């Protein structure tokens, strides 16, 4: 599906914009568990914002260091983002068929403010049939449906956040997110500071949410190590051959 290819492009852009050290040490985890592309901003900014917010709200007791995101993990993430986008529109506009929802998402390239002109009073014409539609539910309800469809660990919390995050991000933070430039460590720390709750969540309590996926996490990390070793070996062989040839 062309839309999934578009969503993959969003993730590649987001990965390229996040600072490398933070991406390896903390944001790989939060990207895979909550870095979805739906939200009130453009898709790439939504991915970055959701990723930073997830790390703030659901910190790991021990941060894994990951060298890469496997293709299967990225495909699952893209699919969950797509489910979230579709569920958002279906919840907001009950009269739209699934086919019409997909058509709308394709027309707006997965950009929710372009799909839904009623989203945060966006001054952008809606795509397709949404021009004549009136919302059936609130934005927060639609975000909660999106988060549920995307398998977010706390759909209600994400819905509350996405319904209010634009107010938090006004000024320099919004400019940083939407500039298109690579973010520095200081940039992401600044954005995270704006999203931090007054009482920071306890990592030990949060880790209980993921007991069911610990085995999968260990298998994923083992696969990443195997792939990394193969890549390093292949590169070493390539460079060795180049050296011999010279």
PDB file of C-alpha atoms in Angstrom, residues 150-234:
ATOM      1  CA  UNK A 150      -2.239   1.348  17.697  1.00  0.00           C
ATOM      2  CA  UNK A 151      -1.797  -0.774  20.854  1.00  0.00           C
ATOM      3  CA  UNK A 152      -0.532   2.098  22.965  1.00  0.00           C
ATOM      4  CA  UNK A 153       0.021   1.063  26.591  1.00  0.00           C
ATOM      5  CA  UNK A 154      -2.084   3.974  27.918  1.00  0.00           C
ATOM      6  CA  UNK A 155      -4.544   5.240  25.269  1.00  0.00           C
ATOM      7  CA  UNK A 156      -6.301   7.611  27.642  1.00  0.00           C
ATOM      8  CA  UNK A 157      -3.086   9.355  28.677  1.00  0.00           C
ATOM      9  CA  UNK A 158      -1.947   9.748  25.089  1.00  0.00           C
ATOM     10  CA  UNK A 159      -5.344  11.116  24.083  1.00  0.00           C
ATOM     11  CA  UNK A 160      -5.194  13.755  26.814  1.00  0.00           C
ATOM     12  CA  UNK A 161      -1.656  14.662  25.771  1.00  0.00           C
ATOM     13  CA  UNK A 162      -2.359  14.955  22.043  1.00  0.00           C
ATOM     14  CA  UNK A 163      -5.459  17.044  22.706  1.00  0.00           C
ATOM     15  CA  UNK A 164      -3.432  19.639  24.581  1.00  0.00           C
ATOM     16  CA  UNK A 165       0.166  19.344  23.354  1.00  0.00           C
ATOM     17  CA  UNK A 166      -0.024  22.159  20.820  1.00  0.00           C
ATOM     18  CA  UNK A 167      -0.448  24.664  23.644  1.00  0.00           C
ATOM     19  CA  UNK A 168       2.694  23.276  25.326  1.00  0.00           C
ATOM     20  CA  UNK A 169       4.681  23.433  22.101  1.00  0.00           C
ATOM     21  CA  UNK A 170       4.074  27.047  21.104  1.00  0.00           C
ATOM     22  CA  UNK A 171       7.125  29.182  20.384  1.00  0.00           C
ATOM     23  CA  UNK A 172      10.679  27.795  20.202  1.00  0.00           C
ATOM     24  CA  UNK A 173       9.696  24.166  20.828  1.00  0.00           C
ATOM     25  CA  UNK A 174       7.261  24.105  17.920  1.00  0.00           C
ATOM     26  CA  UNK A 175       9.841  25.757  15.685  1.00  0.00           C
ATOM     27  CA  UNK A 176      12.385  23.100  16.629  1.00  0.00           C
ATOM     28  CA  UNK A 177       9.966  20.290  15.840  1.00  0.00           C
ATOM     29  CA  UNK A 178       8.880  21.686  12.502  1.00  0.00           C
ATOM     30  CA  UNK A 179      12.198  23.090  11.281  1.00  0.00           C
ATOM     31  CA  UNK A 180      13.241  19.878   9.548  1.00  0.00           C
ATOM     32  CA  UNK A 181      16.749  20.175  11.012  1.00  0.00           C
ATOM     33  CA  UNK A 182      18.521  17.477  13.000  1.00  0.00           C
ATOM     34  CA  UNK A 183      17.783  17.930  16.690  1.00  0.00           C
ATOM     35  CA  UNK A 184      20.599  18.212  19.206  1.00  0.00           C
ATOM     36  CA  UNK A 185      20.702  16.633  22.652  1.00  0.00           C
ATOM     37  CA  UNK A 186      19.891  20.044  24.109  1.00  0.00           C
ATOM     38  CA  UNK A 187      16.889  20.385  21.786  1.00  0.00           C
ATOM     39  CA  UNK A 188      15.278  17.117  22.859  1.00  0.00           C
ATOM     40  CA  UNK A 189      16.041  17.813  26.519  1.00  0.00           C
ATOM     41  CA  UNK A 190      14.299  21.165  26.181  1.00  0.00           C
ATOM     42  CA  UNK A 191      11.233  19.588  24.569  1.00  0.00           C
ATOM     43  CA  UNK A 192      11.195  16.842  27.209  1.00  0.00           C
ATOM     44  CA  UNK A 193      11.302  19.452  29.980  1.00  0.00           C
ATOM     45  CA  UNK A 194       8.098  21.008  28.633  1.00  0.00           C
ATOM     46  CA  UNK A 195       6.374  17.626  28.663  1.00  0.00           C
ATOM     47  CA  UNK A 196       7.516  16.477  32.096  1.00  0.00           C
ATOM     48  CA  UNK A 197       4.721  15.985  34.644  1.00  0.00           C
ATOM     49  CA  UNK A 198       5.003  17.548  38.090  1.00  0.00           C
ATOM     50  CA  UNK A 199       5.387  14.083  39.590  1.00  0.00           C
ATOM     51  CA  UNK A 200       7.588  11.917  37.406  1.00  0.00           C
ATOM     52  CA  UNK A 201       6.296   8.347  36.899  1.00  0.00           C
ATOM     53  CA  UNK A 202       8.083   5.526  38.700  1.00  0.00           C
ATOM     54  CA  UNK A 203       9.993   3.268  36.287  1.00  0.00           C
ATOM     55  CA  UNK A 204       9.443   0.157  38.407  1.00  0.00           C
ATOM     56  CA  UNK A 205       5.673   0.557  38.229  1.00  0.00           C
ATOM     57  CA  UNK A 206       5.744   1.203  34.519  1.00  0.00           C
ATOM     58  CA  UNK A 207       7.897  -1.820  33.773  1.00  0.00           C
ATOM     59  CA  UNK A 208       5.057  -4.046  34.982  1.00  0.00           C
ATOM     60  CA  UNK A 209       3.118  -2.995  31.899  1.00  0.00           C
ATOM     61  CA  UNK A 210       5.643  -4.836  29.764  1.00  0.00           C
ATOM     62  CA  UNK A 211       6.073  -8.140  31.575  1.00  0.00           C
ATOM     63  CA  UNK A 212       4.226  -9.871  28.755  1.00  0.00           C
ATOM     64  CA  UNK A 213       6.707  -8.679  26.133  1.00  0.00           C
ATOM     65  CA  UNK A 214      10.016  -9.223  27.939  1.00  0.00           C
ATOM     66  CA  UNK A 215      10.634 -12.435  26.012  1.00  0.00           C
ATOM     67  CA  UNK A 216       9.996 -10.670  22.723  1.00  0.00           C
ATOM     68  CA  UNK A 217      12.306  -7.845  23.731  1.00  0.00           C
ATOM     69  CA  UNK A 218      15.129 -10.275  24.500  1.00  0.00           C
ATOM     70  CA  UNK A 219      14.654 -12.050  21.176  1.00  0.00           C
ATOM     71  CA  UNK A 220      14.633  -8.710  19.365  1.00  0.00           C
ATOM     72  CA  UNK A 221      17.849  -7.569  21.039  1.00  0.00           C
ATOM     73  CA  UNK A 222      19.516 -10.896  20.230  1.00  0.00           C
ATOM     74  CA  UNK A 223      18.457 -10.538  16.597  1.00  0.00           C
ATOM     75  CA  UNK A 224      19.829  -6.988  16.502  1.00  0.00           C
ATOM     76  CA  UNK A 225      23.179  -8.204  17.844  1.00  0.00           C
ATOM     77  CA  UNK A 226      23.324 -10.970  15.232  1.00  0.00           C
ATOM     78  CA  UNK A 227      22.474  -8.592  12.394  1.00  0.00           C
ATOM     79  CA  UNK A 228      24.976  -6.004  13.653  1.00  0.00           C
ATOM     80  CA  UNK A 229      27.738  -8.637  13.760  1.00  0.00           C
ATOM     81  CA  UNK A 230      26.933  -9.739  10.215  1.00  0.00           C
ATOM     82  CA  UNK A 231      26.938  -6.153   8.960  1.00  0.00           C
ATOM     83  CA  UNK A 232      30.246  -5.417  10.686  1.00  0.00           C
ATOM     84  CA  UNK A 233      31.769  -8.623   9.287  1.00  0.00           C
ATOM     85  CA  UNK A 234      30.562  -7.813   5.772  1.00  0.00           C
TER      86      UNK A 234
END
